[in-house]
CSV table of C-alpha atoms in Angstrom, one decimal:
chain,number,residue,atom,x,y,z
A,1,UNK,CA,-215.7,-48.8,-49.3
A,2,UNK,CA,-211.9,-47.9,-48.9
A,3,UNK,CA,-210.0,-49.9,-46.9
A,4,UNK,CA,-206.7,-48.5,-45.9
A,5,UNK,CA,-202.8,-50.5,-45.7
A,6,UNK,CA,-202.9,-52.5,-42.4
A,7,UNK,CA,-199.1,-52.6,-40.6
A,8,UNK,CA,-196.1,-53.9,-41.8
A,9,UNK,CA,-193.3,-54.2,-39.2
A,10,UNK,CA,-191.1,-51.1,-38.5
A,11,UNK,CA,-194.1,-48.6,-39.3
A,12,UNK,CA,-194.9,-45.6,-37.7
A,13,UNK,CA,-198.3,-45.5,-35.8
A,14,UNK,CA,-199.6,-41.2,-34.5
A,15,UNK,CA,-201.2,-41.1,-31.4
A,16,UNK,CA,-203.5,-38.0,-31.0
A,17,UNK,CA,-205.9,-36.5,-28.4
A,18,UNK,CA,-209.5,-35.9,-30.5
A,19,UNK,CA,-211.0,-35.6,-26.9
A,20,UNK,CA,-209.1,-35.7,-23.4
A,21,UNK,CA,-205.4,-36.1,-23.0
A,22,UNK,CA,-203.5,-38.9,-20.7
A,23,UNK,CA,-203.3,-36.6,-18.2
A,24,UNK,CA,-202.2,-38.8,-15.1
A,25,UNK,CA,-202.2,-41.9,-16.5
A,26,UNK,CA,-199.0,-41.3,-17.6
A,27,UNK,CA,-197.2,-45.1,-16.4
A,28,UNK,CA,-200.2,-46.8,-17.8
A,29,UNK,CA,-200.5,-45.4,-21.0
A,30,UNK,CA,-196.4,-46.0,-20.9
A,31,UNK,CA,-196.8,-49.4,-20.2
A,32,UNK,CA,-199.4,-49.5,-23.4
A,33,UNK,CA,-196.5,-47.9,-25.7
A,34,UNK,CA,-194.0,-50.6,-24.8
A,35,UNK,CA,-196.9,-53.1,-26.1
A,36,UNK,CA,-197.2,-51.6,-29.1
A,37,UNK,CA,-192.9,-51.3,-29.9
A,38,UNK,CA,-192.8,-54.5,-28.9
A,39,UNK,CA,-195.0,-55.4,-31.6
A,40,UNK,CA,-193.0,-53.8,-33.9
A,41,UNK,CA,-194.2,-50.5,-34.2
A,42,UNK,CA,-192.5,-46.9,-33.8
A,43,UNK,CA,-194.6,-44.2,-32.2
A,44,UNK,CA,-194.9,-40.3,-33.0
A,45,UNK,CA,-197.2,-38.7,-30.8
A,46,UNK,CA,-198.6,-34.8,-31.2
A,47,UNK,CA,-198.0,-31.9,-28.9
A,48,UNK,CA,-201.3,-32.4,-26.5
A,49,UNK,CA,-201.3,-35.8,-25.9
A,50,UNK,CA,-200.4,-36.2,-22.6
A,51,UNK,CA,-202.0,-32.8,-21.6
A,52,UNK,CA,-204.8,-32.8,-18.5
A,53,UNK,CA,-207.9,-31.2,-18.2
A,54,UNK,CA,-211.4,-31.8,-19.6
A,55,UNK,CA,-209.7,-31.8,-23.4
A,56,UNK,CA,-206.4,-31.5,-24.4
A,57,UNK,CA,-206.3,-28.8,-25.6
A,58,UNK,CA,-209.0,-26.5,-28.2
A,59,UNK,CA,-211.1,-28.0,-30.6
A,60,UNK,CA,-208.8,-25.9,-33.4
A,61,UNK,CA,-205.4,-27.5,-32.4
A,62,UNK,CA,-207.1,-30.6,-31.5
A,63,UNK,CA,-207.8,-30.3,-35.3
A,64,UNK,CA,-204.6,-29.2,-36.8
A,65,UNK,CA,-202.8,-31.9,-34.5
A,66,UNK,CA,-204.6,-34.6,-36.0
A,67,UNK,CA,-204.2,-33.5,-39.9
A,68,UNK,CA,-200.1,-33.3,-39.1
A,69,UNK,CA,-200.8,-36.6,-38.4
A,70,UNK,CA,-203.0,-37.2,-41.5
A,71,UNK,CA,-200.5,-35.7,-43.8
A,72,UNK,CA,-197.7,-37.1,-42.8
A,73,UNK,CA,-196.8,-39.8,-44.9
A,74,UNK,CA,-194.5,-41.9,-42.5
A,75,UNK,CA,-197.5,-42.3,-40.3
A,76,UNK,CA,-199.2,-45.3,-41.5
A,77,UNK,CA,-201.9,-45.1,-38.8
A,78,UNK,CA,-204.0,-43.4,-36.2
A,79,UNK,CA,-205.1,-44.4,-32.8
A,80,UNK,CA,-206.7,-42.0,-30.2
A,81,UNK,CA,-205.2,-41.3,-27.0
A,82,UNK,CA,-207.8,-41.6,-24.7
A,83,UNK,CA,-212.0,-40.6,-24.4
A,84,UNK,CA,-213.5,-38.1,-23.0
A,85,UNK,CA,-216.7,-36.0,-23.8
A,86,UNK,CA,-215.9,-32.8,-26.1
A,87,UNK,CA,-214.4,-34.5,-29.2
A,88,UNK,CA,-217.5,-32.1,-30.7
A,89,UNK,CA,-215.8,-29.3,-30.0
A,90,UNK,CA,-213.5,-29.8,-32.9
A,91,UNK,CA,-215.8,-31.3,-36.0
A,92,UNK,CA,-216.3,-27.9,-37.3
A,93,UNK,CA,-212.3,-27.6,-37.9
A,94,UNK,CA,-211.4,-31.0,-38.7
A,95,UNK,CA,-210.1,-31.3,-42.7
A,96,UNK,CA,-212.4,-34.0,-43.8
A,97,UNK,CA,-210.8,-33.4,-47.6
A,98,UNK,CA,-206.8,-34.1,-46.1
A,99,UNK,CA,-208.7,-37.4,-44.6
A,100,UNK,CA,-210.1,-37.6,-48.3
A,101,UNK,CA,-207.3,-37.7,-49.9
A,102,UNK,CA,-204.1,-39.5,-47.1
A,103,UNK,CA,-206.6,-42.5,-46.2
A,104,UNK,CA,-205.4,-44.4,-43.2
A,105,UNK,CA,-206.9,-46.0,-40.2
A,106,UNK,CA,-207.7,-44.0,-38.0
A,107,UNK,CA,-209.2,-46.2,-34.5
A,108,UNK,CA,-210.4,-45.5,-31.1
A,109,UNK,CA,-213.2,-45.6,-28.6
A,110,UNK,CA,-216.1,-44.2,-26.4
A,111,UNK,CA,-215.5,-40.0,-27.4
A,112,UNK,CA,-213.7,-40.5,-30.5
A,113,UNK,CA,-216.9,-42.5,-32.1
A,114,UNK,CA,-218.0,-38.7,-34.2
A,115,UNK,CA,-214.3,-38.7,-35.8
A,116,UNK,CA,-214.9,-42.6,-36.9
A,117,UNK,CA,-218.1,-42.4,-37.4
A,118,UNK,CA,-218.2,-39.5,-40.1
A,119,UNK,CA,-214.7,-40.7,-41.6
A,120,UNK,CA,-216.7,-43.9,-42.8
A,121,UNK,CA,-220.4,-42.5,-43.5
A,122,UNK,CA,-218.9,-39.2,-45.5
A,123,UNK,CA,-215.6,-40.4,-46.6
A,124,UNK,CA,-216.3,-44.2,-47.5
A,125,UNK,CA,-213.0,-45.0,-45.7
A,126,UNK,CA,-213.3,-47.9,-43.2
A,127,UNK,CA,-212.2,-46.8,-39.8
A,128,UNK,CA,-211.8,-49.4,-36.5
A,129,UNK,CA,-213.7,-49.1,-33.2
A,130,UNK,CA,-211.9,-51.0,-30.2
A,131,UNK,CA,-209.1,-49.7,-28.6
A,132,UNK,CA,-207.4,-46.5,-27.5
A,133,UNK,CA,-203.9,-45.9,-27.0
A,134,UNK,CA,-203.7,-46.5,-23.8
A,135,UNK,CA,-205.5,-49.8,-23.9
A,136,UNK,CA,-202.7,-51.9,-24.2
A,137,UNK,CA,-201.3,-51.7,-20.8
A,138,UNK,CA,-200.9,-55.4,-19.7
A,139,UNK,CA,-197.8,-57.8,-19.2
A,140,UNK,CA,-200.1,-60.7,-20.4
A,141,UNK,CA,-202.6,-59.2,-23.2
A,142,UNK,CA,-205.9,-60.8,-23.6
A,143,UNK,CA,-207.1,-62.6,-26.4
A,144,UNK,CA,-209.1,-59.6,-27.4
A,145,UNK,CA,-206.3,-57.1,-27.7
A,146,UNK,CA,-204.3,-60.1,-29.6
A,147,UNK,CA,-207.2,-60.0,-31.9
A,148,UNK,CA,-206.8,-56.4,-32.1
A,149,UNK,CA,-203.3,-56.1,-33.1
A,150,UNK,CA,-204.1,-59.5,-35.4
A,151,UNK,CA,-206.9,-56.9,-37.5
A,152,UNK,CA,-203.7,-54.1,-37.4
A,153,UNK,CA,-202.0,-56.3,-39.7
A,154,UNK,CA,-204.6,-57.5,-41.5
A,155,UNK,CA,-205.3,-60.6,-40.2
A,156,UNK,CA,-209.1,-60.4,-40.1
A,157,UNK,CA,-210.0,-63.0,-37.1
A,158,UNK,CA,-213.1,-64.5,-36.1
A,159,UNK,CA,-214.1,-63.4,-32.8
A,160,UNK,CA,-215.4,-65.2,-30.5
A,161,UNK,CA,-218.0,-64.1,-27.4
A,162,UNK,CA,-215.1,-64.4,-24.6
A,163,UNK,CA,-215.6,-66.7,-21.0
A,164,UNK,CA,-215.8,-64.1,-18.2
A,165,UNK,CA,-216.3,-60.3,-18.1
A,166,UNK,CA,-215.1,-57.5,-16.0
A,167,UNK,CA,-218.2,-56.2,-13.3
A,168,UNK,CA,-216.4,-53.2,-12.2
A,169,UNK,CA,-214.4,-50.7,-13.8
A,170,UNK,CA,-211.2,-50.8,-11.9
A,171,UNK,CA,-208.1,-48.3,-12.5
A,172,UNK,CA,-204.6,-49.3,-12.9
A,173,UNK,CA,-205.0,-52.8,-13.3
A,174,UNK,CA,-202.1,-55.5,-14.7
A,175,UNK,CA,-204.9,-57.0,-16.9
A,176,UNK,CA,-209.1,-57.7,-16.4
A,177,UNK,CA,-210.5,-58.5,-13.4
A,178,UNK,CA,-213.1,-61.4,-15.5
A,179,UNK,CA,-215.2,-62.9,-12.7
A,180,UNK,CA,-218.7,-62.7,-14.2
A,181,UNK,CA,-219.8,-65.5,-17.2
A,182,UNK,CA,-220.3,-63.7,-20.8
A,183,UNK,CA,-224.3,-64.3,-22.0
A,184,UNK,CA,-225.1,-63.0,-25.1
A,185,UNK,CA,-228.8,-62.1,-25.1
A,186,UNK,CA,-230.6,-63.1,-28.2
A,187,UNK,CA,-233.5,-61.0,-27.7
A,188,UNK,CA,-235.9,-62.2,-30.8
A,189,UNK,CA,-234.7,-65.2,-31.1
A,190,UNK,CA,-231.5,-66.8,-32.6
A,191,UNK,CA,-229.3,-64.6,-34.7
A,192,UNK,CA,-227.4,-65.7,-37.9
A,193,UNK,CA,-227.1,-62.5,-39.9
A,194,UNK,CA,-225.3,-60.9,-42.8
A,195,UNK,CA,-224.6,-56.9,-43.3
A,196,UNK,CA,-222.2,-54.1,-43.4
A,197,UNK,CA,-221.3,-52.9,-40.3
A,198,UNK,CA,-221.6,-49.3,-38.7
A,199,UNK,CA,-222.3,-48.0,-35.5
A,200,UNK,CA,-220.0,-46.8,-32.2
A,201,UNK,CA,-221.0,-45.2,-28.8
A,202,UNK,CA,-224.3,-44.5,-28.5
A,203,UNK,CA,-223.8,-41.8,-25.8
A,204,UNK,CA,-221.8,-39.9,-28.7
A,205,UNK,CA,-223.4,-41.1,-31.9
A,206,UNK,CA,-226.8,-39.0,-30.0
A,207,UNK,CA,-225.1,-35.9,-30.5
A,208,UNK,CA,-224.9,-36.0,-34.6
A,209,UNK,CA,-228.4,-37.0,-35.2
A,210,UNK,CA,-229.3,-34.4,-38.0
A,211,UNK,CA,-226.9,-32.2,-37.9
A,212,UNK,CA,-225.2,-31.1,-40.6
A,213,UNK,CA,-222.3,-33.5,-39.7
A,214,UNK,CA,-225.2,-36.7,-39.9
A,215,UNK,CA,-224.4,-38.9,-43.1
A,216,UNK,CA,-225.8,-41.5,-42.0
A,217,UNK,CA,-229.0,-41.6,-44.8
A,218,UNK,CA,-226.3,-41.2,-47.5
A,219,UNK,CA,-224.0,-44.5,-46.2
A,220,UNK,CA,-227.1,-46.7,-45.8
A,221,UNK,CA,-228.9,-45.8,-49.2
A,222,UNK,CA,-225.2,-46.5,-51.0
A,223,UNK,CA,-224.9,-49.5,-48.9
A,224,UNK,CA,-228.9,-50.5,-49.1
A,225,UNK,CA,-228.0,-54.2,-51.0
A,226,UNK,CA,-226.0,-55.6,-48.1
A,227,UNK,CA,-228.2,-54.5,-45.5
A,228,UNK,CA,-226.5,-52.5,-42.2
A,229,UNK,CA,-226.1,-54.2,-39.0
A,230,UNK,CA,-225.9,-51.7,-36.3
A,231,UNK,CA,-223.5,-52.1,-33.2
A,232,UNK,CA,-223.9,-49.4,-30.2
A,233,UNK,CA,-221.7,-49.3,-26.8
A,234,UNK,CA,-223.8,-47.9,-24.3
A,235,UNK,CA,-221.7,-46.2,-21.6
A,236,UNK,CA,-224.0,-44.4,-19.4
A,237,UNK,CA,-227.2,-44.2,-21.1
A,238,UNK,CA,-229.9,-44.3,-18.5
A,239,UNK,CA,-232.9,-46.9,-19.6
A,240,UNK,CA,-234.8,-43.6,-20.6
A,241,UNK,CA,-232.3,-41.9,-22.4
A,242,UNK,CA,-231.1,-45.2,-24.5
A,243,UNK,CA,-235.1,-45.6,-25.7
A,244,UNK,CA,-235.7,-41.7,-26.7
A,245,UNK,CA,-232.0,-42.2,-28.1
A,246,UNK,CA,-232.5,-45.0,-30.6
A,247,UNK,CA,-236.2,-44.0,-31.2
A,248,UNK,CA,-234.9,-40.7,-32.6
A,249,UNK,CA,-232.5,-42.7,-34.7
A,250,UNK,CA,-235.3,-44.7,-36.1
A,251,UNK,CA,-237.7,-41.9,-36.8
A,252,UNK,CA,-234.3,-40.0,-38.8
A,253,UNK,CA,-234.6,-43.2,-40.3
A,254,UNK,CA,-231.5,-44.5,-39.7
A,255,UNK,CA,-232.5,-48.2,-39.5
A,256,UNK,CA,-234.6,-48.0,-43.0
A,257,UNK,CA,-232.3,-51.1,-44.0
A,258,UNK,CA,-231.5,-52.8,-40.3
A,259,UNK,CA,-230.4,-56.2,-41.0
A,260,UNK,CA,-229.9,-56.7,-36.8
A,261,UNK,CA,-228.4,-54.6,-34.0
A,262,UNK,CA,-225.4,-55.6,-31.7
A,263,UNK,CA,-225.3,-54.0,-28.3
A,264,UNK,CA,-222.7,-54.3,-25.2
A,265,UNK,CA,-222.4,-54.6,-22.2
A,266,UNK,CA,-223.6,-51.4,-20.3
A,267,UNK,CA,-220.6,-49.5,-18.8
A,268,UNK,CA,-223.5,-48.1,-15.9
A,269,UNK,CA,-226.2,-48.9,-16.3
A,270,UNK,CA,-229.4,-47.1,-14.5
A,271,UNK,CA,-233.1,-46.5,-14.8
A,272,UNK,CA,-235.8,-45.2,-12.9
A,273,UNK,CA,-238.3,-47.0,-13.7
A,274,UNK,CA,-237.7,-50.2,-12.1
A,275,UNK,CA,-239.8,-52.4,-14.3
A,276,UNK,CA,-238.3,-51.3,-17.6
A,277,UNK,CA,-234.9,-52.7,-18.5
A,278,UNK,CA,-232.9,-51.9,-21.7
A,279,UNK,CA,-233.9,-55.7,-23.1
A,280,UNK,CA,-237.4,-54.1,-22.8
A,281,UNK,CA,-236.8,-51.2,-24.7
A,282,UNK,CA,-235.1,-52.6,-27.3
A,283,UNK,CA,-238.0,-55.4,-27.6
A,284,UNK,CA,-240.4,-52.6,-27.7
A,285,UNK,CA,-238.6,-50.2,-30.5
A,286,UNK,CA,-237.8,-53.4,-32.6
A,287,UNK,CA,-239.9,-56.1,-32.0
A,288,UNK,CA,-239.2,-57.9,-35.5
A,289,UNK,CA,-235.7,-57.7,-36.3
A,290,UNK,CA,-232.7,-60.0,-34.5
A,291,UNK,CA,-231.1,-58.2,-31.6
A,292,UNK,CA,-228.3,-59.0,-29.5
A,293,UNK,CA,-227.6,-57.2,-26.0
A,294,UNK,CA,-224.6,-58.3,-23.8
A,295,UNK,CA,-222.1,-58.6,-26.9
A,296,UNK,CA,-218.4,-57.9,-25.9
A,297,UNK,CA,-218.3,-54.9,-27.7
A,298,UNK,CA,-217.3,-51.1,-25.9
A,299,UNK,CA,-216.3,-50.1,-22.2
A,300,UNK,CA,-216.9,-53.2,-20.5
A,301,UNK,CA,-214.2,-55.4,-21.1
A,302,UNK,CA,-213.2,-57.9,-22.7
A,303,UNK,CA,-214.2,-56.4,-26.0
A,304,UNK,CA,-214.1,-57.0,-29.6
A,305,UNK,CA,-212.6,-54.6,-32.6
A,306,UNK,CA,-215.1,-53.7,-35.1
A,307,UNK,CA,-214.5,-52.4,-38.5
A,308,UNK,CA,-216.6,-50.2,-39.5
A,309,UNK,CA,-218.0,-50.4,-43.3
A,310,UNK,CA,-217.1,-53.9,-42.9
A,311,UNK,CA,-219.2,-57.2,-44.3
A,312,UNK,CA,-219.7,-59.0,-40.9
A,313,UNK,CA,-221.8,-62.4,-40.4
A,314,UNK,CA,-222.9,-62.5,-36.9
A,315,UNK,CA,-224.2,-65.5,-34.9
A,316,UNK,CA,-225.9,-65.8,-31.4
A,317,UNK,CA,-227.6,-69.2,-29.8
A,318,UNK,CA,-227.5,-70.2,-26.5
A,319,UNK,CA,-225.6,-67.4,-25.1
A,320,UNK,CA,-223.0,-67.6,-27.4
A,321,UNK,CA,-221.8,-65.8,-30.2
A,322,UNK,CA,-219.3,-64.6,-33.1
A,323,UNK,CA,-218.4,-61.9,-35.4
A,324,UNK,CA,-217.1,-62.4,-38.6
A,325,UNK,CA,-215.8,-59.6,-40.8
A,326,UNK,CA,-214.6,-58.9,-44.3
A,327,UNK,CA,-213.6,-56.3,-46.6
């Protein structure tokens, strides 16, 4: 696993738009830029990203904007401008060799989960799942995006399930909204687990499931001794769709060498069957392995920063838990 050069003071981090641009969140995504040259960092962002509609622009530029960024030697990191739904659009254009050969991190979350996702299972290079650009947009940062900008630098912290979560997903706020108590649900019992680490959104990870841009048998056979722990966001997965969802996965046999499975908070959740929850169906799939549902991982903040291709030992007891990660 390759492991790119976390930030130094004074270098340049490229901001790109692998799915929707900022469109009008324009002072907020402002306000996330400060934080970030605050901290130290210069900014260069690319043509489209603060561009409206559905995507920023076509899947081809979309492309070519990210590999300017890619072979630009000054940048010493990527971070995604926002999410969206389309980043598919532009995976048959994308230069997977210029990745190859100018590794950097490259992070982001919710849509830009393919461009991670592939980076790590074809290219071997570790890439981080946590923030976007944008999500830096409070006076007071949280402990979880002081833990992110910790991991930037390559201080690799231990994180720690948080107090209180935000319920409702609420624009154009001055920091969370955390009024509901964090419980991490250790659905087979307690957890205390050791693997490399690999996973994203599950609403976009769906989408790749063998096709031709699918690595995913390749990382786990290379990776088979340390055993995988999986970690999925769930967005807006109905009940139904989340079960079909990860019992394709297991019958691709992506979970040949499943050492647990981490998943968040769902962003909205629904189901219509009324007596069949998303603790069910992950009891029913995989009744033998440890599983933990409610983690502060994905849309529903706080969250955690994952490193994918990471070593990570995870705990969970009594509602509690942590992620330690390595490289």
């Amino acid at each position: 696993m390759l492991y790119p050069k976390f930030l130094k003071e004074k270098d340049t981090i490229g901001i790109t738009a692998p799915s929707q641009g900022v469109g009008d969140n324009i002072e907020s995504f402002e306000k996330s830029l400060t934080t970030l040259t605050k901290n130290g960092y210069q900014i260069k962002e690319t043509a489209s990203v603060r561009n409206k509609g559905i995507t920023s622009t076509t899947g081809e530029k979309r492309s070519k904007e990210l590999d300017e960024l890619i072979t630009d030697t000054n940048i010493k990191m990527i971070i995604c401008a926002t999410g969206g739904d389309f980043l598919v659009d532009m995976l048959p254009s994308i230069n997977w060799e210029s990745i190859r050969k100018n590794p950097k991190w490259i992070m982001g979350y919710s849509d830009p989960t393919a461009l991670l996702y592939i980076t790590t299972t074809k290219l071997d290079i570790a890439t981080l799942y946590g923030c976007n650009a944008g999500s830096f947009n409070q006076t007071k940062l949280h402990q979880c995006l002081k833990n992110t900008l910790e991991i930037l630098r390559g201080k690799i912290v231990e994180q720690k399930s948080f107090a209180f979560y935000q319920k409702d997903w609420l624009e154009e706020t001055d920091g969370y909204h955390l009024t509901e108590p964090v419980y991490w649900e250790d659905l087979n019992g307690e957890v205390n687990i050791k693997g490399r680490m690999i996973g994203g959104c599950l609403d976009c990870l769906k989408d790749i499931i063998g096709t031709s841009y699918d690595y995913t048998k390749d990382f786990i056979e290379r990776y088979k001794e340390d055993g995988i722990i999986w970690y999925f966001d769930v967005c807006e997965l109905s009940v139904e769709v989340f079960y079909r969802t990860l019992f394709q996965m297991r019958e691709a046999g992506w979970f040949q060498y499943i050492r647990g499975m981490v998943i968040g908070r769902v962003a909205v959740p629904s189901c219509f069957y009324k007596d069949f929850s998303y603790q069910d169906a992950l009891k029913k799939l995989f009744p033998d392995i440890p599983l933990i549902f409610n983690a502060d991982i994905g849309h529903v903040p706080p969250k955690m920063t994952i490193i994918n291709g990471s070593i990570a030992h995870i705990t969970c007891k009594n509602g509690k838990g942590a992620i330690t990660q390595t490289l």
